[in-house]
Short mmCIF file of C-alpha atoms in Angstrom, two decimals:
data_model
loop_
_atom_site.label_atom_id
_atom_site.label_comp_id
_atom_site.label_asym_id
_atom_site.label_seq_id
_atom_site.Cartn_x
_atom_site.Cartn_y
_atom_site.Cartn_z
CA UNK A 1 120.27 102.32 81.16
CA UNK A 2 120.77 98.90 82.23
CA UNK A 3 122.87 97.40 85.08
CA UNK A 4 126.31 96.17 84.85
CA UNK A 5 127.21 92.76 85.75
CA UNK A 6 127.12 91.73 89.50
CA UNK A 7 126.74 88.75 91.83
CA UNK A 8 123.65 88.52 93.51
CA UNK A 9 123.27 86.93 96.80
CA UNK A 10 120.37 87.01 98.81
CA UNK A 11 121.41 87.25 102.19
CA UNK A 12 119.27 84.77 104.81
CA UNK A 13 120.35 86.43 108.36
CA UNK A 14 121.84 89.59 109.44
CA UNK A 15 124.73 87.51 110.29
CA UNK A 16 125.17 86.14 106.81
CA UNK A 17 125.09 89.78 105.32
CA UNK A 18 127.54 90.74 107.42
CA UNK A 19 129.89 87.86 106.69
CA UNK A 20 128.89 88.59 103.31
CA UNK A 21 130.38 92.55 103.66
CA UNK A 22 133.63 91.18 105.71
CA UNK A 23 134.27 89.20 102.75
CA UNK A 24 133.53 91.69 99.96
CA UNK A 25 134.30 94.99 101.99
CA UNK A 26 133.52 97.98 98.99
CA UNK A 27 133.01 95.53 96.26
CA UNK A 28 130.07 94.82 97.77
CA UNK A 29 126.92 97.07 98.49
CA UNK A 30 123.56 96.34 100.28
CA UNK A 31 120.86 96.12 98.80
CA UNK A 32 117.87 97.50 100.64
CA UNK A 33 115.03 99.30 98.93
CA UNK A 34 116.95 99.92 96.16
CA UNK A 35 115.47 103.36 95.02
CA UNK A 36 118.70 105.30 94.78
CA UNK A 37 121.03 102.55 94.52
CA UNK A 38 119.44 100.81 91.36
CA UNK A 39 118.86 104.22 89.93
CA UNK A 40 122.89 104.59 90.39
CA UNK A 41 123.30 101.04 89.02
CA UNK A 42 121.07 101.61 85.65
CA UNK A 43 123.09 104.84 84.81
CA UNK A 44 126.12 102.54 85.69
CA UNK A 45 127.19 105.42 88.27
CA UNK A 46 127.78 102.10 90.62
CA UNK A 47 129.14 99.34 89.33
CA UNK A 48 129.30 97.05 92.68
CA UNK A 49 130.63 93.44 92.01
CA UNK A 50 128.55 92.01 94.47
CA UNK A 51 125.07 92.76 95.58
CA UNK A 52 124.15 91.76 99.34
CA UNK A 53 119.63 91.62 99.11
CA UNK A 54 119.16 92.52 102.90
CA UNK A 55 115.57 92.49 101.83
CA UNK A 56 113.06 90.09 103.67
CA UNK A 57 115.25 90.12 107.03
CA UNK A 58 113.09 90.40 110.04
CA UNK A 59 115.67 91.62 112.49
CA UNK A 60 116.27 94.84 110.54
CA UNK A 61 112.82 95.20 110.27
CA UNK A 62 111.79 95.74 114.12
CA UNK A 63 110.01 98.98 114.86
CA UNK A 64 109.40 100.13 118.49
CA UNK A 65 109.19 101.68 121.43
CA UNK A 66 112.58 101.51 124.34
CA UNK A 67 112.71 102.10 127.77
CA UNK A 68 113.31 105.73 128.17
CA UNK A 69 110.85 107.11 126.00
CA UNK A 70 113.15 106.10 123.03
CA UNK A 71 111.47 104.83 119.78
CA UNK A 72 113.77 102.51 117.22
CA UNK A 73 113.39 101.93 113.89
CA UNK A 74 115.25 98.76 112.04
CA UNK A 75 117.32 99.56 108.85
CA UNK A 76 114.56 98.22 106.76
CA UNK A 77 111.62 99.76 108.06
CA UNK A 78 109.86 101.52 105.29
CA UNK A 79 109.13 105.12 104.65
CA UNK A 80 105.49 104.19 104.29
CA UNK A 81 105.40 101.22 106.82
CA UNK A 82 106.19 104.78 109.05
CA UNK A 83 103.48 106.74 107.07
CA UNK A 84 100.69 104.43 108.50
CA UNK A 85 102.17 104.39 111.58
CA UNK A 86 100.05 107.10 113.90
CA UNK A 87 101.67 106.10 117.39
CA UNK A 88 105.01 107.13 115.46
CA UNK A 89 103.52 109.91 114.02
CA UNK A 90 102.06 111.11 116.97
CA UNK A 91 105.37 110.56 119.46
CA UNK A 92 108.16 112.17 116.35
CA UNK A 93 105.76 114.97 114.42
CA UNK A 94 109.10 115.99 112.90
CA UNK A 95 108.58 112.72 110.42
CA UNK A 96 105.12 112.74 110.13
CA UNK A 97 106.47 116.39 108.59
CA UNK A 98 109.11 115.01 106.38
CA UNK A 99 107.77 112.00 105.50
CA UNK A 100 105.38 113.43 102.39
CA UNK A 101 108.30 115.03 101.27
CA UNK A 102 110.13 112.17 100.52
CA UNK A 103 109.55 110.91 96.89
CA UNK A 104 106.48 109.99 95.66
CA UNK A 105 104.35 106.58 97.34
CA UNK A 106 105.55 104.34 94.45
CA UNK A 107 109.17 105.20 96.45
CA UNK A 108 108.18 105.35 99.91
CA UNK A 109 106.89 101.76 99.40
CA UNK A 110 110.02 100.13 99.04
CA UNK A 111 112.34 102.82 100.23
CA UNK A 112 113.92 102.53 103.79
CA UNK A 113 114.98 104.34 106.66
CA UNK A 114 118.31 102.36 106.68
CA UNK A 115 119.06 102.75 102.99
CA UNK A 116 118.17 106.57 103.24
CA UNK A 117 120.59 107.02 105.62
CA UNK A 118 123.37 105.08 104.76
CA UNK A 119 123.35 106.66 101.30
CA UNK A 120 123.70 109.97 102.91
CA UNK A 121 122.46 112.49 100.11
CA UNK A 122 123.12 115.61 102.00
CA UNK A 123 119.46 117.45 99.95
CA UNK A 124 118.02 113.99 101.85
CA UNK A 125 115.29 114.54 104.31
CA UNK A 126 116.31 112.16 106.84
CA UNK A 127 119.76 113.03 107.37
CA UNK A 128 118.56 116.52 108.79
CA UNK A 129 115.95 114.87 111.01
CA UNK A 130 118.08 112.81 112.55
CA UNK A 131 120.60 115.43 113.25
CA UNK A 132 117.68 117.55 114.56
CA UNK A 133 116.28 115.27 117.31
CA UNK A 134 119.79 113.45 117.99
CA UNK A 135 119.21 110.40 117.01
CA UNK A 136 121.77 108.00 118.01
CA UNK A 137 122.90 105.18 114.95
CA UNK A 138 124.00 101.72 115.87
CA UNK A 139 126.25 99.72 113.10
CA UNK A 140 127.99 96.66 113.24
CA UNK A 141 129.99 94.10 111.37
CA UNK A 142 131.25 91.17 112.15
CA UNK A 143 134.13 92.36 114.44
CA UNK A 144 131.52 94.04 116.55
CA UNK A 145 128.77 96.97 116.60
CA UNK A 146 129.08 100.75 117.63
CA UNK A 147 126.86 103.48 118.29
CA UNK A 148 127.24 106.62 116.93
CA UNK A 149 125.58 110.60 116.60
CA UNK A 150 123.81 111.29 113.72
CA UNK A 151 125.80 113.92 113.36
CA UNK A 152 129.11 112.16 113.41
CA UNK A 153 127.42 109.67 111.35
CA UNK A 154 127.26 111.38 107.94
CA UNK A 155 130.67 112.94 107.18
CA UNK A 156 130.70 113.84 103.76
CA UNK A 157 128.85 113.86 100.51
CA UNK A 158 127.29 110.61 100.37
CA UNK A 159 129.74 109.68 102.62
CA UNK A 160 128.96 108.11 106.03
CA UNK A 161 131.09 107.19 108.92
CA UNK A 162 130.56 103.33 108.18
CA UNK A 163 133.45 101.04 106.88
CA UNK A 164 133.81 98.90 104.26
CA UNK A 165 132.61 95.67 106.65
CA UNK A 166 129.57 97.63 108.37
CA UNK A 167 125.68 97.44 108.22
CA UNK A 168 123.09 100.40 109.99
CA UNK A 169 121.49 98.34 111.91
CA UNK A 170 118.85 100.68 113.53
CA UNK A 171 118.63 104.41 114.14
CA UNK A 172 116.95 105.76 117.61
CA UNK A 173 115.23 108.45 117.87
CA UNK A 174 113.96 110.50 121.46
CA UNK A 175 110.22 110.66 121.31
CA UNK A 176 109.63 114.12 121.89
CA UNK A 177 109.24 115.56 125.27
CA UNK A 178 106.53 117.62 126.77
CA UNK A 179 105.86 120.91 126.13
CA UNK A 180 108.24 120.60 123.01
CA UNK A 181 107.47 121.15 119.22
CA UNK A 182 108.51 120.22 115.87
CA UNK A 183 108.54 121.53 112.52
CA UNK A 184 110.27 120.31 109.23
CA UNK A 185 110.11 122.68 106.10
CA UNK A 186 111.33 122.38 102.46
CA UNK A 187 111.28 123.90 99.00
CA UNK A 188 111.50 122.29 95.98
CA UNK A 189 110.92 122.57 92.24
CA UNK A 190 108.03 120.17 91.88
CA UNK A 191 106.45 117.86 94.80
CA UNK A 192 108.51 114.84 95.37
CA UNK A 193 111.95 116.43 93.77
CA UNK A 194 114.83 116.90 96.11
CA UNK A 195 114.77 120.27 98.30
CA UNK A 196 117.06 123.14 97.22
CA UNK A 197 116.93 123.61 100.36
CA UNK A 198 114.96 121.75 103.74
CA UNK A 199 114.98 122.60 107.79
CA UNK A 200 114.05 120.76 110.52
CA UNK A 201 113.62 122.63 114.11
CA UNK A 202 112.75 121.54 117.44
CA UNK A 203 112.14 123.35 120.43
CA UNK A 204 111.39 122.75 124.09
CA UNK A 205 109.98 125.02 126.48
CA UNK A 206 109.99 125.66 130.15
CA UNK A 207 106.66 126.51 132.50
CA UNK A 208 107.81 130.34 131.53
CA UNK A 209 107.58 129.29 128.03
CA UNK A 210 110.97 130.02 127.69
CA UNK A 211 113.30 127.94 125.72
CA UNK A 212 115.27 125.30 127.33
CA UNK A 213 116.74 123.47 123.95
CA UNK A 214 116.34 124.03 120.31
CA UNK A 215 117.76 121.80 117.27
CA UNK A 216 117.89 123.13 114.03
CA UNK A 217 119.43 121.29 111.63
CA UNK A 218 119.75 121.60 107.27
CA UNK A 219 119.48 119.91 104.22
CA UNK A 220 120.66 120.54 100.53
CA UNK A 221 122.88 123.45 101.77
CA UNK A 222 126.18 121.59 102.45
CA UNK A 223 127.63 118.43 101.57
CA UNK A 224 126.11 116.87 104.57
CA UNK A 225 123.13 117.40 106.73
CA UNK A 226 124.33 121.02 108.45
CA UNK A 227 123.78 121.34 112.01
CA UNK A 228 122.64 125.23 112.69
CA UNK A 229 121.88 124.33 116.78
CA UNK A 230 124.80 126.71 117.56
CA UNK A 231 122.71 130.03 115.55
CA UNK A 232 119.47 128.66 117.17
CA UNK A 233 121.29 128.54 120.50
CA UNK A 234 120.53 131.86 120.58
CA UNK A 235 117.16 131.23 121.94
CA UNK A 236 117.78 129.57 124.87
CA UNK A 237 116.76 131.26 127.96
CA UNK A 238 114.60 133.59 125.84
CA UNK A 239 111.13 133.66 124.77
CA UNK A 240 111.05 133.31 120.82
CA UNK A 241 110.26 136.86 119.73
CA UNK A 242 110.07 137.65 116.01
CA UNK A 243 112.94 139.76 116.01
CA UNK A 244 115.20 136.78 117.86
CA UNK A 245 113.87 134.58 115.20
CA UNK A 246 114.89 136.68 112.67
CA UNK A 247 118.49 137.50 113.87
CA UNK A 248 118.56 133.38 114.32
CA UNK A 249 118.01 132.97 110.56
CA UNK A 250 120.14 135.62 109.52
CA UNK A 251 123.09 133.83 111.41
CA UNK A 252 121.90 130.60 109.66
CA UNK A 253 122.71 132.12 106.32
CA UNK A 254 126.08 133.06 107.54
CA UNK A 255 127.11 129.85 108.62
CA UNK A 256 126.49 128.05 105.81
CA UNK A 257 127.88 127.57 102.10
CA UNK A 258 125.24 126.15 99.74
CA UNK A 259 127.39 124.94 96.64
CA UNK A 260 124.21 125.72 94.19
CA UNK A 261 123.04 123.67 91.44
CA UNK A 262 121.17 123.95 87.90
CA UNK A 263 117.80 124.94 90.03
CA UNK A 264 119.08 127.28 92.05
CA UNK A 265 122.14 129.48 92.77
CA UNK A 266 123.87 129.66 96.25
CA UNK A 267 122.06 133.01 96.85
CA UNK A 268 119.19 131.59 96.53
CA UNK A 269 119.56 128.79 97.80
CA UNK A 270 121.15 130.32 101.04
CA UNK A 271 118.03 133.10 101.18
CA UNK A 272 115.71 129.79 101.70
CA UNK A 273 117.63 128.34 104.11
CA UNK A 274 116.88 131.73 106.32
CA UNK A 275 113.03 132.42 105.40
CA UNK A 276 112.79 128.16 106.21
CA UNK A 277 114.55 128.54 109.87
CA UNK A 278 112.62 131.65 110.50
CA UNK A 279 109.48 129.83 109.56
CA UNK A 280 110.19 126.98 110.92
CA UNK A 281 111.75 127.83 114.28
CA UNK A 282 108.29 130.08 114.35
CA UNK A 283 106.34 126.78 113.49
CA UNK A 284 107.46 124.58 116.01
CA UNK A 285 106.60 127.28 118.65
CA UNK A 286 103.14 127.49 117.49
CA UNK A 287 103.50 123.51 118.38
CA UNK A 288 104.45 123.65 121.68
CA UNK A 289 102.01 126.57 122.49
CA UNK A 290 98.84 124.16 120.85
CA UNK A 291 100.02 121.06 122.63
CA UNK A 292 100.51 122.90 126.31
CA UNK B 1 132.97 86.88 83.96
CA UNK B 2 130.06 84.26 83.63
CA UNK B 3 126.33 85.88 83.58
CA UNK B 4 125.25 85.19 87.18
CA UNK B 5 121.91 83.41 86.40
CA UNK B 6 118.82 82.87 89.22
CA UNK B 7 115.50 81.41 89.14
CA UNK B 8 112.55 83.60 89.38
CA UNK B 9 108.50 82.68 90.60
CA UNK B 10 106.25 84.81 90.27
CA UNK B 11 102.38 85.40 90.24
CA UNK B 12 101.42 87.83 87.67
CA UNK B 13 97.59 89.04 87.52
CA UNK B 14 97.00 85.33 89.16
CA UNK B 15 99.12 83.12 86.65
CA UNK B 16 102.21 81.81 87.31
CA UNK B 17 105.61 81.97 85.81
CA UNK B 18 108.89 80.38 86.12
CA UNK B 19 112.39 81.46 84.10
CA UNK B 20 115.78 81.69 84.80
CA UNK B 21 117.30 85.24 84.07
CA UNK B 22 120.25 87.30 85.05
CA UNK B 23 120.69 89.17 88.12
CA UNK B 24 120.99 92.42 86.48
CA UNK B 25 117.32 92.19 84.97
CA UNK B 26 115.22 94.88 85.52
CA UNK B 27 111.41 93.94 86.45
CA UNK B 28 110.25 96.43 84.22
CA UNK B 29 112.78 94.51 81.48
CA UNK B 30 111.41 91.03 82.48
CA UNK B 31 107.49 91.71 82.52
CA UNK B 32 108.22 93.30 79.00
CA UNK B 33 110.80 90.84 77.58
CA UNK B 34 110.65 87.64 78.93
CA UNK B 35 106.65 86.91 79.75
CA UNK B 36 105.74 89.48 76.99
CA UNK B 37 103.38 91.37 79.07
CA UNK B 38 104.66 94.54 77.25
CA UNK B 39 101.66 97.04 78.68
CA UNK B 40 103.92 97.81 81.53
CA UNK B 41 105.85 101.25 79.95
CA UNK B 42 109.18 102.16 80.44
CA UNK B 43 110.20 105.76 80.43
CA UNK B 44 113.23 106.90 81.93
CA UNK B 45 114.64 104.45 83.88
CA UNK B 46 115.46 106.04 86.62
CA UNK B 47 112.65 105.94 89.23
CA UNK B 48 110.81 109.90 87.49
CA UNK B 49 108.41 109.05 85.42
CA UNK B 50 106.11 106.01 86.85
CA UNK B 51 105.33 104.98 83.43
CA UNK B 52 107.12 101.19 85.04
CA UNK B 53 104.44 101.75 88.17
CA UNK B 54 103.09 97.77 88.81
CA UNK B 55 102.10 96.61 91.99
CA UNK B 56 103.84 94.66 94.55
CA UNK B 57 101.74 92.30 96.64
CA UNK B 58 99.18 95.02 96.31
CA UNK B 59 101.39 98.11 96.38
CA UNK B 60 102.38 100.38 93.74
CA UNK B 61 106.37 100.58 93.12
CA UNK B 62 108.81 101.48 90.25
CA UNK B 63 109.36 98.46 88.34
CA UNK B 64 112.30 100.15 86.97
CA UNK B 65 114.30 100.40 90.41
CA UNK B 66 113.90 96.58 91.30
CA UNK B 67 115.54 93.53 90.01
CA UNK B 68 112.86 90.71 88.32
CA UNK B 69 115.42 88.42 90.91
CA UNK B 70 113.92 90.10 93.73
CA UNK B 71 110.33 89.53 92.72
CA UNK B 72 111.12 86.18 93.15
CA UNK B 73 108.04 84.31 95.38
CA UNK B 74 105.73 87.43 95.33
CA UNK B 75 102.71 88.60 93.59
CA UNK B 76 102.42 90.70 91.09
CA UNK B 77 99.41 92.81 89.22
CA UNK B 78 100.12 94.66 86.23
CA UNK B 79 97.83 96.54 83.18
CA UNK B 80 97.24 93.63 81.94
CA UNK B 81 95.05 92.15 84.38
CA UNK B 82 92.86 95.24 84.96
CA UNK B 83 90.14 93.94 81.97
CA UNK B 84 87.50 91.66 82.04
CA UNK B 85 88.89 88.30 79.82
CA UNK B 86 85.20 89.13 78.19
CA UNK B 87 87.44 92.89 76.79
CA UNK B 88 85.21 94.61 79.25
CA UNK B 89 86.84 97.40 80.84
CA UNK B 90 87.87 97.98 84.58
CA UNK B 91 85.68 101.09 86.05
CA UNK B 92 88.87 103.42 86.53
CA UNK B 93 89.67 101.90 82.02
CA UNK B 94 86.11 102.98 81.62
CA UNK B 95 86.64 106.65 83.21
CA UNK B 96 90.20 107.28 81.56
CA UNK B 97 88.25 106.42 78.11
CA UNK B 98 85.35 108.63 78.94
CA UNK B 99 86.86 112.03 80.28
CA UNK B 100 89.41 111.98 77.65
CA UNK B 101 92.10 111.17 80.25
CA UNK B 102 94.87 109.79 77.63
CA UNK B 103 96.20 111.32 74.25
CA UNK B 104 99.65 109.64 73.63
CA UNK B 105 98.58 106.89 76.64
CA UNK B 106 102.38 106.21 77.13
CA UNK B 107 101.87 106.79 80.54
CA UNK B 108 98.34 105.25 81.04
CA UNK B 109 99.11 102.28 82.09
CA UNK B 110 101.72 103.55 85.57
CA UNK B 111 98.86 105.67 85.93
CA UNK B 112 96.08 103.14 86.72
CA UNK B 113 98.29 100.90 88.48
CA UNK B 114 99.11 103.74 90.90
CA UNK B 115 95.59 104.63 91.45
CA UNK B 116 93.68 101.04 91.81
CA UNK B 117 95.78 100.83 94.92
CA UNK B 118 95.46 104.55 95.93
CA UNK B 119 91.24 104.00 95.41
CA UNK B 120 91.80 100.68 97.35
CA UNK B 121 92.98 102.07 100.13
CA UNK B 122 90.85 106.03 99.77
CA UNK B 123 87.79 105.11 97.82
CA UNK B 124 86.48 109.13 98.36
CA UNK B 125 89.46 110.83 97.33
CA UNK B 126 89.33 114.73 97.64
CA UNK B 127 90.55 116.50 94.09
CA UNK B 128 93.53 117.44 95.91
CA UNK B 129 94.44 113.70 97.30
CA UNK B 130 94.03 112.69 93.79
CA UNK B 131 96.65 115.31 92.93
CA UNK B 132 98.92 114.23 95.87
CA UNK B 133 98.77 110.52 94.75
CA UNK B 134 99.39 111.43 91.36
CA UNK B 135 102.59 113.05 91.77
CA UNK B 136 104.53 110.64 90.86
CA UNK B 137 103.58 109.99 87.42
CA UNK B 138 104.70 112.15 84.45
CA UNK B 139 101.78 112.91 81.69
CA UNK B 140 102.76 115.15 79.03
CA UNK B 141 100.21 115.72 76.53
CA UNK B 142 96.97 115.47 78.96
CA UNK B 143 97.72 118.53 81.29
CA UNK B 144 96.78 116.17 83.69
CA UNK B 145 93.03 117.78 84.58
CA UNK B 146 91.42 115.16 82.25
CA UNK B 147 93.16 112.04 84.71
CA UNK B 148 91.91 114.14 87.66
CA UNK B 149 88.49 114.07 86.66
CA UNK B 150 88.60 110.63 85.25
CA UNK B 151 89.67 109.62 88.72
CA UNK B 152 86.78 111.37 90.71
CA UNK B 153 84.47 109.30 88.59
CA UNK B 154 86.28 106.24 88.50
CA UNK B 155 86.06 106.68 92.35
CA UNK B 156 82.21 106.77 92.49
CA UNK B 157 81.78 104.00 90.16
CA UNK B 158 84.13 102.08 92.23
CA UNK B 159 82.18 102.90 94.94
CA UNK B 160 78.88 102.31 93.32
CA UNK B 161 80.02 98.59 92.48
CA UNK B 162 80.83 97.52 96.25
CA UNK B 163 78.23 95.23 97.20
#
């Protein structure tokens, strides 16, 4: 339970890390909060040759609002830095949701956004919420920077869209528009353990309370965060009744093809992923009907 | 390969150290072994337990899933400094030793750490926020109940001894 060998190098700029990943591509890893990748380093599961400490870097740690009713959080910012932060909870509910779920506080102290992300563990929290609301990724390296969906973004297990010379910069997120509501759901074994299964819905209204968009997205059913918009899709154009609701999570549990683990089978796993949508599709209604 | 070697500061429960360790050195692994402050636990390594809870410039984290090269130029509290130099216990020491709140005590020590900063910040915690903040540190011989009550009155003594 101890580390292999590595270089350490603290990194003093964004443009040094990145210099720093040019020159060591996939021998090297970031090192941001640390609280899955030093896990994966004690079991010597990774065994990088080179660790880049983004840690301490100001420009990955900015945290506001864009023109356009857009909100951006840097790589680094902190799951509880966002936990204290009302304006944020207030403009994305769908995180003030998720964010309990996420660990325990010892973790959400040093874990970040950026590092959650770019380590892409498909039973993750974040991955689905970003997928949910759209949020929109931006990554560079040295030979330039990109923006990309978060749902091209993540394209396997553990497995994201960046290269061997790339950072995640930032991650944007819509604040969420009027008459709109959120909801993010999951089940797991004990409080703080990783969801057998997690869903995060948004919905937005019109005047006739009918429904104009709606994102539904998964986690811990699939090897990445799955995008169920197209079941929810459904809904649009209709007022949510309980029986559209239903037949929305009953096409969820089609679509997908939970792989199971030692907590729970596929079955079950795929029978949560429908009473979740359905409760949180139902959820996120409620929202929009409270907040109108 | 050679060992890849780096200086490390640090503040621990206000004194300071200096050494020079490998990269690869756990903070749990450096508290313990190199300044011999061995009340910080390790249980699983891994991030689970929060036997390896210390705090970080104020705030609890895993001392298990950070390198002691990291810690380098910050300040750290750990068990250790929670006593009076005089051996008189801390209010939340007091408590745990009153309500029974440790049988084995392998996990005592993650425990407090976690909850001097959880009291800092919610000094009238609600049973159930004591639960919440609690989640993320194993017990296995206490049931937990005895910590939960311990905590309640570690709270009000806490409290009490605000001026």
């Amino acid at each position: 339970m101890k580390p292999a060998p590595f270089k350490y190098i603290k990194a003093s700029s964004v443009a040094h890390a990145l210099s720093l990943k040019a020159e060591y591509g996939d021998d090297g890893r970031f090192l941001a909060g640390g609280q899955s990748l030093i896990p994966a380093l004690n079991f010597r599961l990774a065994r990088p040759a080179v660790l880049i400490d983004i840690n301490g870097l100001a420009e990955l740690e900015a945290c506001d609002c864009l023109e356009g009713g857009r909100l951006r959080l840097g790589a680094l910012t902190r799951y509880r830095t966002l936990e204290r932060n009302g304006d944020l909870l207030r403009a994305c509910p769908l995180f003030a949701d998720a964010l309990p779920h996420i660990a325990h506080p010892q973790i959400r102290n040093r874990g970040t956004v950026g590092g959650n992300l770019s380590h892409a563990d498909p039973a993750s929290e974040l991955p689905a919420v970003t997928v949910a609301m759209r949020a929109r990724m931006r990554v560079k390296s040295e030979a330039g920077e990109r923006e990309l969906d978060a749902a091209d973004f993540f394209v396997g297990l553990l497995t994201t869209d960046l290269r061997p010379d790339e950072m995640l910069i930032d991650v944007t997120l819509p604040v969420q528009k009027p008459r709109s509501g959120g909801c993010f759901l999951e089940v797991a074994r004990r409080r703080g353990d990783f969801a057998l299964a997690g869903c995060a819905a948004v919905i937005t209204l019109d005047d006739g309370s009918r429904c104009t968009d709606v994102r539904l997205a998964l986690c811990g059913v699939g090897e990445t965060p799955v995008d169920a918009s197209g079941a929810a899709a459904a809904l649009i154009g209709e007022k949510g009744s309980d029986k559209l609701i239903d037949a929305v999570a009953t096409d969820v549990q089609r679509g997908i093809a939970p792989a199971g683990n030692v907590h729970a089978s596929p079955d079950y796993q795929r029978h949560l992923a429908g009473v979740l949508s359905a409760r949180a599709l139902r959820k996120a209604l409620q929202r929009v009907a409270h907040a109108a | 390969m050679q060992p890849d070697r780096h200086e490390v500061q640090v503040s621990v429960n206000g004194s300071a150290y200096r050494r020079e360790v490998e990269s690869r050195m756990l903070l749990s692994d450096f508290l313990r072994h190199e300044l011999l402050l061995a009340g910080t636990h390790v249980g699983c390594e891994h991030g689970v337990c929060g036997a390896c809870t210390v705090l970080l410039d104020g705030e609890p984290i895993r001392s298990c899933l950070m390198l002691a090269v990291q810690a380098n130029g910050h300040e750290l509290s750990t068990i250790e400094g929670l006593a009076q130099d005089t051996g008189e216990l801390h209010p939340i020491q007091q408590a745990m030793h009153a309500h029974h709140g440790l049988q084995c005590g392998y996990c005592t020590p993650g425990i407090l750490m976690t909850m001097m900063a959880f009291l800092r910040e919610n000094p009238a915690p609600s049973e159930q926020e004591v639960r919440e903040a609690l989640s993320g540190n194993l017990c296995r011989c206490t049931g937990y109940q005895n910590i939960v009550d311990a905590m309640l009155v570690a709270a009000k003594a806490m409290r009490a001894s605000v001026p």
